[in-house]
XYZ file of C-alpha atoms in Angstrom:
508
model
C 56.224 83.363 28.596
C 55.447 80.351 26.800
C 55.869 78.139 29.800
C 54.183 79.818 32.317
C 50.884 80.030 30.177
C 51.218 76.711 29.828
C 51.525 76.184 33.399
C 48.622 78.369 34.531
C 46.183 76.845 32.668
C 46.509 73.493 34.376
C 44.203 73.832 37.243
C 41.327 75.274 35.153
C 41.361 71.733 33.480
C 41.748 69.600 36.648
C 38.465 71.351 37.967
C 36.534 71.126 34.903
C 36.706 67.463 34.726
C 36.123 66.903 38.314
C 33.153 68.755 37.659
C 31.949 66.856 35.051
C 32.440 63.734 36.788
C 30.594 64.913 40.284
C 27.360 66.112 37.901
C 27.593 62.694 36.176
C 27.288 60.945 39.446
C 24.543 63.006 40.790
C 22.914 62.264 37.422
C 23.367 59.345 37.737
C 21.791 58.347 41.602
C 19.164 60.592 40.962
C 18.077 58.735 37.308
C 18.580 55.328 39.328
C 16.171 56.305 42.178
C 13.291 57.871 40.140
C 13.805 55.020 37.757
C 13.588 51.920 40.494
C 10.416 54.157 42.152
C 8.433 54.700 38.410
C 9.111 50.628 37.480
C 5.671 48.989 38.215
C 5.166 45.811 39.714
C 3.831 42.821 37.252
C 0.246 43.579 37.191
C -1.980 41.181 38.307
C -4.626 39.272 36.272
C -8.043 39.037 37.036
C -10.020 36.188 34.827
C -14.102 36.440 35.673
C -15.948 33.124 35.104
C -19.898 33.092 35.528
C -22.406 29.158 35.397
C -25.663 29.153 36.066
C -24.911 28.173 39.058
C -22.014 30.418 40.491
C -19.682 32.779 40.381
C -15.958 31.829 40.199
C -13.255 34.380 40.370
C -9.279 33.368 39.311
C -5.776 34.578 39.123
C -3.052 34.200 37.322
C 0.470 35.790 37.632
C 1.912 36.786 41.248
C 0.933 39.037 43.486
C 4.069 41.213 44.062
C 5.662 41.159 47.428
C 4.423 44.932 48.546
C 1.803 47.116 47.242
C -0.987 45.051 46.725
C -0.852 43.217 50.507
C -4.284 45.201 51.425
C -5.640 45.659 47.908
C -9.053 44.552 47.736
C -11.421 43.562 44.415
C -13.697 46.675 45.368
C -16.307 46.321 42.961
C -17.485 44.232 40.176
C -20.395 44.857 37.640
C -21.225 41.513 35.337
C -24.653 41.612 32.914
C -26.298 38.685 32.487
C -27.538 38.297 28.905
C -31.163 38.714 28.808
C -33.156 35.284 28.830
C -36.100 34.592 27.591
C -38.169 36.116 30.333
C -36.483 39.207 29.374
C -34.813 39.621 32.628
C -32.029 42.645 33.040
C -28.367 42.387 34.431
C -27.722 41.745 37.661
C -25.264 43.770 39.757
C -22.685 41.825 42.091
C -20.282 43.254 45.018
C -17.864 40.708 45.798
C -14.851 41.664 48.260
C -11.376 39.644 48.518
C -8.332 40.330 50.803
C -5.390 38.263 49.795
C -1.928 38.302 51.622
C 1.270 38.899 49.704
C 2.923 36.180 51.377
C -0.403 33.800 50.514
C -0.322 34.407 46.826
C -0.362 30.577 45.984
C -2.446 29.323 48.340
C -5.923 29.474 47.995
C -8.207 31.915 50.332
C -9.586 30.323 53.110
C -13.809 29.754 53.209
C -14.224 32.700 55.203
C -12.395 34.602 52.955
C -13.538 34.047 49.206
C -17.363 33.745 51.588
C -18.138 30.336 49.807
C -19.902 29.294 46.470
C -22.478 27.933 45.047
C -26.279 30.002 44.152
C -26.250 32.468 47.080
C -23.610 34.510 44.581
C -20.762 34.607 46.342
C -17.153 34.082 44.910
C -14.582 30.789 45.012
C -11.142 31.633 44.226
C -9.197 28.825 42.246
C -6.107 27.916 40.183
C -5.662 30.390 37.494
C -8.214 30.461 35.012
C -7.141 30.794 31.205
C -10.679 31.358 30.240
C -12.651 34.809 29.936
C -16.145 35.472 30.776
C -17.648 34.731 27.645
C -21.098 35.885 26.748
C -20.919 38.135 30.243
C -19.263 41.246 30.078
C -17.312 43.059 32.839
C -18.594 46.390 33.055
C -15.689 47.749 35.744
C -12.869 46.206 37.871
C -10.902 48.105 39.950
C -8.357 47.869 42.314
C -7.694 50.055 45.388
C -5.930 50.025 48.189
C -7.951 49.820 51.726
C -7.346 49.522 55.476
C -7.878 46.182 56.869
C -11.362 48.161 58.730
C -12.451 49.292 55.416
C -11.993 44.839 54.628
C -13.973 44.224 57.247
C -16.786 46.332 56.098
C -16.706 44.946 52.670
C -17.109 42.011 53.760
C -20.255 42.768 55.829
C -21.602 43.722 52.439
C -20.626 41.020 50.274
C -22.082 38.864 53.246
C -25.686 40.845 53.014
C -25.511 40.553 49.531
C -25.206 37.272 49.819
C -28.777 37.009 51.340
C -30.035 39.291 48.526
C -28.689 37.435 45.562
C -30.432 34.505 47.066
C -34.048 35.327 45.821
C -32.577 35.935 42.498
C -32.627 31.996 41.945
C -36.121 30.777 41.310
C -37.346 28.581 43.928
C -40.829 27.839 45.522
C -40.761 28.983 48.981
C -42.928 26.520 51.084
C -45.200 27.229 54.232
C -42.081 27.122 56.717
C -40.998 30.321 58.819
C -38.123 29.433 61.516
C -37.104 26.459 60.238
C -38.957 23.004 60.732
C -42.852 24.832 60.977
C -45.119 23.620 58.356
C -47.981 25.674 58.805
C -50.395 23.622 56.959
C -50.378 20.577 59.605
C -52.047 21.587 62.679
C -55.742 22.202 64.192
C -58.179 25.404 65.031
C -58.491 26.318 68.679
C -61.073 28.119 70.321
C -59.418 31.273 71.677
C -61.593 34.020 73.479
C -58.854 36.660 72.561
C -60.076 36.765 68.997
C -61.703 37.968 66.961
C -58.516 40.768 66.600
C -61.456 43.588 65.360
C -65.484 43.857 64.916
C -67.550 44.739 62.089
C -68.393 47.483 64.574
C -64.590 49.200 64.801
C -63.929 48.864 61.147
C -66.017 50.173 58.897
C -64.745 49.201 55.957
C -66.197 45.814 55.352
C -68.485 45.482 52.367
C -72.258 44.467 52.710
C -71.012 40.919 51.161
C -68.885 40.231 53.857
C -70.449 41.683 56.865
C -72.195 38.423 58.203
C -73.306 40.765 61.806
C -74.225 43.558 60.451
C -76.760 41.194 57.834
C -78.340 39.596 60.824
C -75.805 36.294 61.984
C -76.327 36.164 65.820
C -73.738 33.382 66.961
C -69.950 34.356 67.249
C -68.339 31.779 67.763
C -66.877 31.333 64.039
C -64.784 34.518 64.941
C -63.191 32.930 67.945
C -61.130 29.963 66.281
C -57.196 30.443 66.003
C -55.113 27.915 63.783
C -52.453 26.358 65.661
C -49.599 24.505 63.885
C -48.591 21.533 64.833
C -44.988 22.178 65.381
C -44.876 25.754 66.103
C -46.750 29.286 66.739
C -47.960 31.702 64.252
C -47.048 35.036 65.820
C -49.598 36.925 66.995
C -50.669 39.862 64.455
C -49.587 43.171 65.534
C -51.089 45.741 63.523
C -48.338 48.528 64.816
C -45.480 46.458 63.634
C -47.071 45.609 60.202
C -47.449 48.989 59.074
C -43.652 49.514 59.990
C -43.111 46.704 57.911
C -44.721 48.286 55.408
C -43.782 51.955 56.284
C -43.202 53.867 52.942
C -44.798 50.893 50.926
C -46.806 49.154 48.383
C -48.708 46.316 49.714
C -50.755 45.093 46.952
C -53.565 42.129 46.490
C -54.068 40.925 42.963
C -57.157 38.479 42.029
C -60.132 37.066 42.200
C -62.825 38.680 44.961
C -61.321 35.854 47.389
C -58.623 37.933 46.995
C -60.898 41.059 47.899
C -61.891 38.973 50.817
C -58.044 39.049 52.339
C -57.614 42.801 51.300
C -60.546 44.368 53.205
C -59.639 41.725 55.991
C -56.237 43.300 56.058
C -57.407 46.711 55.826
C -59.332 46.172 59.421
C -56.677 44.384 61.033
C -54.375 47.315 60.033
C -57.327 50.193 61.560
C -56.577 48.607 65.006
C -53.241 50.602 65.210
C -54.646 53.636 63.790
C -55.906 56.633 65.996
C -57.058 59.048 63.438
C -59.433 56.847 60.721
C -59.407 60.296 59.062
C -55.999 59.745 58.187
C -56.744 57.087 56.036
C -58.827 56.817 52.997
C -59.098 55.867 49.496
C -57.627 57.773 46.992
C -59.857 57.893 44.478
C -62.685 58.052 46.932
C -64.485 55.097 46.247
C -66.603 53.204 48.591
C -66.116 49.448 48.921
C -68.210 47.887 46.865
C -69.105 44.327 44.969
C -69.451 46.186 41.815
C -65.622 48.019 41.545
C -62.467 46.477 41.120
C -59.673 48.773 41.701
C -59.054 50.451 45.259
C -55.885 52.162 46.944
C -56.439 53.048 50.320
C -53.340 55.253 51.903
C -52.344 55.195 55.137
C -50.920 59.165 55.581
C -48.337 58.638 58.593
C -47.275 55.685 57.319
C -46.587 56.966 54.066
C -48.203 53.414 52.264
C -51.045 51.994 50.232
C -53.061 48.635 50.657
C -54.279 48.184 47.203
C -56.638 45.635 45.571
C -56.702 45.255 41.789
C -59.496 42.627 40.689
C -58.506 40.088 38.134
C -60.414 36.774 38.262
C -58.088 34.982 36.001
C -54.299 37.077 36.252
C -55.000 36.679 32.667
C -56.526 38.858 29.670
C -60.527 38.281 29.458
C -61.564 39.427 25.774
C -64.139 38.834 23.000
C -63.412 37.139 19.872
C -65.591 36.946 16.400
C -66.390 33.111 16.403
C -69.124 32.692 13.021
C -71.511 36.189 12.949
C -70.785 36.554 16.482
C -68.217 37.979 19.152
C -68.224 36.235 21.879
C -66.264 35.887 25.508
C -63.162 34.352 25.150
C -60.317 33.980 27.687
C -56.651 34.806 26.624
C -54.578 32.071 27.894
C -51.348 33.538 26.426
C -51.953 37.079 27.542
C -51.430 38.644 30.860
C -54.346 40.876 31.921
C -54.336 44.358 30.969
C -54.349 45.748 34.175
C -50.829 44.542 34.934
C -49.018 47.452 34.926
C -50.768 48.814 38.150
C -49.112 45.878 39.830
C -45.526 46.607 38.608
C -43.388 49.124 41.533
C -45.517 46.629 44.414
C -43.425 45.731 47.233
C -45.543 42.976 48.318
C -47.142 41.289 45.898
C -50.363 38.872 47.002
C -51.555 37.024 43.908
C -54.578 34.454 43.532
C -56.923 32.587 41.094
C -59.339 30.321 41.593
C -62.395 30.755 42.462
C -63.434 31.202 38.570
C -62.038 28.504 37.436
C -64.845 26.458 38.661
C -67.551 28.361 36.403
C -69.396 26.228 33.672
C -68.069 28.024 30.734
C -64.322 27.421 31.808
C -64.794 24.318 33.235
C -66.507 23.394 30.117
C -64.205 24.999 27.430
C -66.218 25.213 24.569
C -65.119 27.656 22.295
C -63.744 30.352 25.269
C -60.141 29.678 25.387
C -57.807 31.675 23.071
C -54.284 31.444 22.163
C -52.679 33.802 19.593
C -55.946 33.848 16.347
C -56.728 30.477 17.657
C -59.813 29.924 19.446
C -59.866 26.368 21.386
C -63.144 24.514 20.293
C -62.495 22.667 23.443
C -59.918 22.195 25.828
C -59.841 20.927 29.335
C -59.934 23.503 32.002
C -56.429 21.967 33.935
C -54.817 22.477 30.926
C -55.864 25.889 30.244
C -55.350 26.968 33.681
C -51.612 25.571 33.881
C -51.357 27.681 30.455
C -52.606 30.762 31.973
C -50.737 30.538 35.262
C -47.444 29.791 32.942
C -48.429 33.240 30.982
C -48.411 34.732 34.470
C -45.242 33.261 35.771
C -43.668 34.613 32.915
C -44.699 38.161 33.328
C -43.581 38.050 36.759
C -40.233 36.728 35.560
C -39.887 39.790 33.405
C -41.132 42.529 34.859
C -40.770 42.037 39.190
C -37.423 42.671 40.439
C -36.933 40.137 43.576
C -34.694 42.113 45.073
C -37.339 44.967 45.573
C -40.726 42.899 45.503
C -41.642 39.865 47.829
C -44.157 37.631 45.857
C -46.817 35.650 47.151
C -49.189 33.337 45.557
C -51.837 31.793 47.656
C -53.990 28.542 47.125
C -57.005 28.250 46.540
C -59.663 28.559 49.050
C -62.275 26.010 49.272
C -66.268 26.058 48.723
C -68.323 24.393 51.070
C -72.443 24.130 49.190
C -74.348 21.137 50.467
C -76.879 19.686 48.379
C -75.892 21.378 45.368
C -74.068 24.397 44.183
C -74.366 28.621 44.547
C -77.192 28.630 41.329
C -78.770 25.170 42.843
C -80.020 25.135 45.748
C -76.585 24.538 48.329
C -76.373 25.814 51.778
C -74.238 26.068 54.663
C -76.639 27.388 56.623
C -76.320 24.564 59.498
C -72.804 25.024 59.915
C -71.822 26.397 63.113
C -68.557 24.580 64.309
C -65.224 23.540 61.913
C -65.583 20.020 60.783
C -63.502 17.716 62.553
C -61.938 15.379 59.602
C -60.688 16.121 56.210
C -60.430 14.001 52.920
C -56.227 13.166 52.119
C -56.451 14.246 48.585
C -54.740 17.550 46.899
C -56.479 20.179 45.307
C -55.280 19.608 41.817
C -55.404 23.200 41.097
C -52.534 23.130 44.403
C -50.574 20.595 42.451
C -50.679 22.685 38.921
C -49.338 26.074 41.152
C -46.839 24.712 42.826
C -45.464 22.550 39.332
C -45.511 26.246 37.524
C -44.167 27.845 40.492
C -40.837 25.655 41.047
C -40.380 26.623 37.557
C -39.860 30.081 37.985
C -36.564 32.458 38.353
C -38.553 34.483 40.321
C -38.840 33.394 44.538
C -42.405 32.713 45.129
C -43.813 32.027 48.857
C -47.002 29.895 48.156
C -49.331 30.298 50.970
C -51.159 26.996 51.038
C -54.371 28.007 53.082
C -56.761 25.624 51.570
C -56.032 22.530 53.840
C -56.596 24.476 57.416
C -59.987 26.158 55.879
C -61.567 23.390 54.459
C -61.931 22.902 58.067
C -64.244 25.728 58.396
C -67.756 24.622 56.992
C -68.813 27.460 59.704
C -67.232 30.542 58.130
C -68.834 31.155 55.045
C -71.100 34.463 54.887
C -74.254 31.747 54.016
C -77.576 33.550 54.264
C -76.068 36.307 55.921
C -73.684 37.947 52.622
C -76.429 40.413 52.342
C -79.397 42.213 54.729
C -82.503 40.854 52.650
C -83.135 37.289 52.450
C -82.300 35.563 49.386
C -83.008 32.209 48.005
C -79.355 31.406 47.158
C -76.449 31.036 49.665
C -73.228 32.424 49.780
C -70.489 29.143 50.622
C -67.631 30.668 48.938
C -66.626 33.572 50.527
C -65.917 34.201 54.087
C -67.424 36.400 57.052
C -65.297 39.458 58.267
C -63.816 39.273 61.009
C -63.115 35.100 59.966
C -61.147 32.905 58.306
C -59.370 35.313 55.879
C -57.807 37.379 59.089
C -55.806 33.876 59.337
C -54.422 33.938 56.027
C -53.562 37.207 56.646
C -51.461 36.292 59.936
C -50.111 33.998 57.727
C -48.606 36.853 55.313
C -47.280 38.732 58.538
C -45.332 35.678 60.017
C -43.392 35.009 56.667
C -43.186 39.321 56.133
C -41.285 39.122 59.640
């Protein structure tokens, strides 16, 4: 009995333990597969370095041999640390497609899309540094098809054109390349004048030289032409695409006022319903107000004009028993937030500058308590034009506002000045010659403007209409004869629908 128990038993065993060691090898595969699949490969390190005067992306480690052979740098945030302008962070898209095989080697120029101030990225050696005072906000790595590369890099190329007007430079008078258009000569041209004092009807009594009583015409009929190009016809239909859905505002002196209502006119050429446009707070044109917004309804836009003779804050300070006028060289004029949200900024000051009491600055400039008891009226206007700089610094964004500031337009009184008997009565043709020397007030701009972060386009007009002697409103800036003459401004239609075409050529 004993033996054949014994005996019986003995296959139960054998197929236990084969069993045991089938399930062990089963185990085992299936622990060694999910094991070599969960492993991830040696991340890769991303070091950010940011100048002032690029962006510089670097590795370090390697870039394993599969999984990251179409992985792309999708997006990167970096803030900037406010400077003193008060400027905020910046965001930056940069895009990078890097082989598996090419992990040493660096990226070829069209890949890492060069470096330098247009804020694009340069990939180099690894980098053992971290950004610093910058902070990355997000990195993050996905995987993309080699169309979804090429479309990143379309963007990283247009931002590339963006981040461009981030750097502060001074744009100068050139559209196209090589076309200065402050060298060149006025043309009689029969096509002009591109509207009449009879089709728009918003031209103030100061500016309306025909409807006062000027017979000849022929000031309407001269067309700058550069010397090295063509300014592009204006077309009134394809500036208020440009401007489709926008704020197009003039800020300044009534020079400044002079350019608006000339732009306002040009722009009623494409309109076929006047009643479709109007001012929205219903105010006439006048000499007397300073604030308009006129809205053009199917264009969904505004042509504003804000008036501010100096861009800075005109006050009154207590100077012995008395408060008197005072200019605030370190303030920026209270009527500044109207301008912020603009599209198109047009800036200007000038004209003012040339009063006695600033010229003379006697007791009427202010900085902080301090009232000057004199100081010279270049210095005072570089200080005021620095106070505006720096509000523009702060508070435009360039990548949503073009800025322009234009020059100064010149005076032409002969025999004296506005209050003394000048004239430019005779004047009836542009002059033929011009004196070499800069405006200094040109000179002080441009200084402050090269300065700036912000991208300013300085339209220089005062060179091409110093030519025209012939243009100013004269005897003719209102109906009733007066004994003092009007040399400063400028007949509508006239010289400011130049400036104007001007804005348009550098807009397109």
């Amino acid at each position: 009995m004993e033996r054949q128990r014994s005996f019986s038993l003995k296959p139960t065993r054998f197929l236990v333990f084969s069993f045991t060691i089938f399930s062990s090898f089963i185990f085992l595969t299936f622990f060694t597969t999910w094991l070599i699949k969960a492993t991830p490969p040696v991340p890769q390190q991303f070091h950010l370095q940011f100048n002032k005067s690029s962006f510089v992306l670097g590795f370090s480690g390697n870039l394993p041999l599969n999984g990251l052979k179409d992985s792309i740098l999708k997006t990167t945030h970096v803030t900037k640390p406010e400077n003193a302008s008060g400027s905020a962070g910046i965001s930056v898209l940069a895009v990078l497609h890097r082989k598996a095989n090419e992990s040493k080697v660096a990226p070829s120029e069209e890949e890492r899309g060069g470096g330098g101030l247009d804020g694009n990225f340069t990939a180099l050696a690894p980098v053992e540094q971290n950004v610093g005072a910058e902070e990355v906000e997000k990195i993050e790595l996905v995987s993309s098809s080699s169309e979804k590369i090429e479309e990143n890099k379309n963007e990283a190329a247009s931002f590339g054109k963006t981040e461009t007007l981030s750097s502060g430079k001074v744009e100068d008078e050139r559209v196209n390349g090589a076309c200065d258009f402050t060298r060149g000569k006025w043309v009689y041209d029969e096509s002009y004048p591109l509207y009449t004092n009879g089709s728009c009807s918003l031209i103030d009594e100061g500016f309306n030289c025909q409807g006062n009583g000027r017979l000849d015409k022929d000031y309407m009929k001269w067309r700058w032409q550069p010397q090295d190009c063509e300014i592009p016809r204006f077309n009134a239909t394809k500036m208020l695409e440009l401007i489709r859905g926008k704020r197009l505002v003039f800020v300044g002196d009534s020079i400044n006022r002079n350019q608006w209502e000339s732009m306002l006119c040009m722009l009623m050429g494409a309109v076929k319903d006047p009643s479709r446009v109007y001012e929205t707070h219903k105010r006439r044109i006048t000499k007397g107000k300073g604030n308009y917004s006129f809205r053009f309804v199917d264009y969904k836009c505004t042509v504003e004009y804000y008036v501010s003779h100096f861009l800075v804050h005109e006050a009154k300070a207590r100077l012995g028993q008395k408060r008197k006028q005072v200019l605030r060289i370190d303030a920026i004029d209270h009527g500044s937030s109207r301008w912020k949200g603009a599209d198109i900024l047009v800036f200007n000051t000038a004209h003012w500058w040339s009063h006695y009491k600033t010229k003379a600055g006697i007791n009427y400039y202010q900085e902080g308590g301090q009232v000057h008891p004199k100081l010279d009226v270049s210095i005072a206007f570089r200080k005021a034009l620095m106070t505006w700089a720096s509000w523009v610094d702060r508070y435009i964004n360039p990548r949503r506002t073009r800025v322009f500031f234009r020059s100064s337009a010149p005076s032409h009184f002969r025999g004296g000045q506005w209050n003394s008997g000048g004239s430019c009565k005779e004047a009836t043709k542009p002059l033929e010659t011009l004196s070499a020397s800069p405006s200094e007030k040109i000179v002080i701009a441009e200084e402050v403007i090269k300065k700036m972060r912000t991208p300013i386009t300085f339209l220089n007009i005062t060179g091409l209409s110093e030519y025209r002697v012939d243009g100013h409103p004269s005897i003719y800036g209102r109906k009733s004869a007066s004994g003092s003459q009007d040399c400063s401004h400028w007949c509508l239609p006239g010289i400011p629908d130049v400036w104007n075409e001007l804005l348009y050529a550098h807009l397109q």
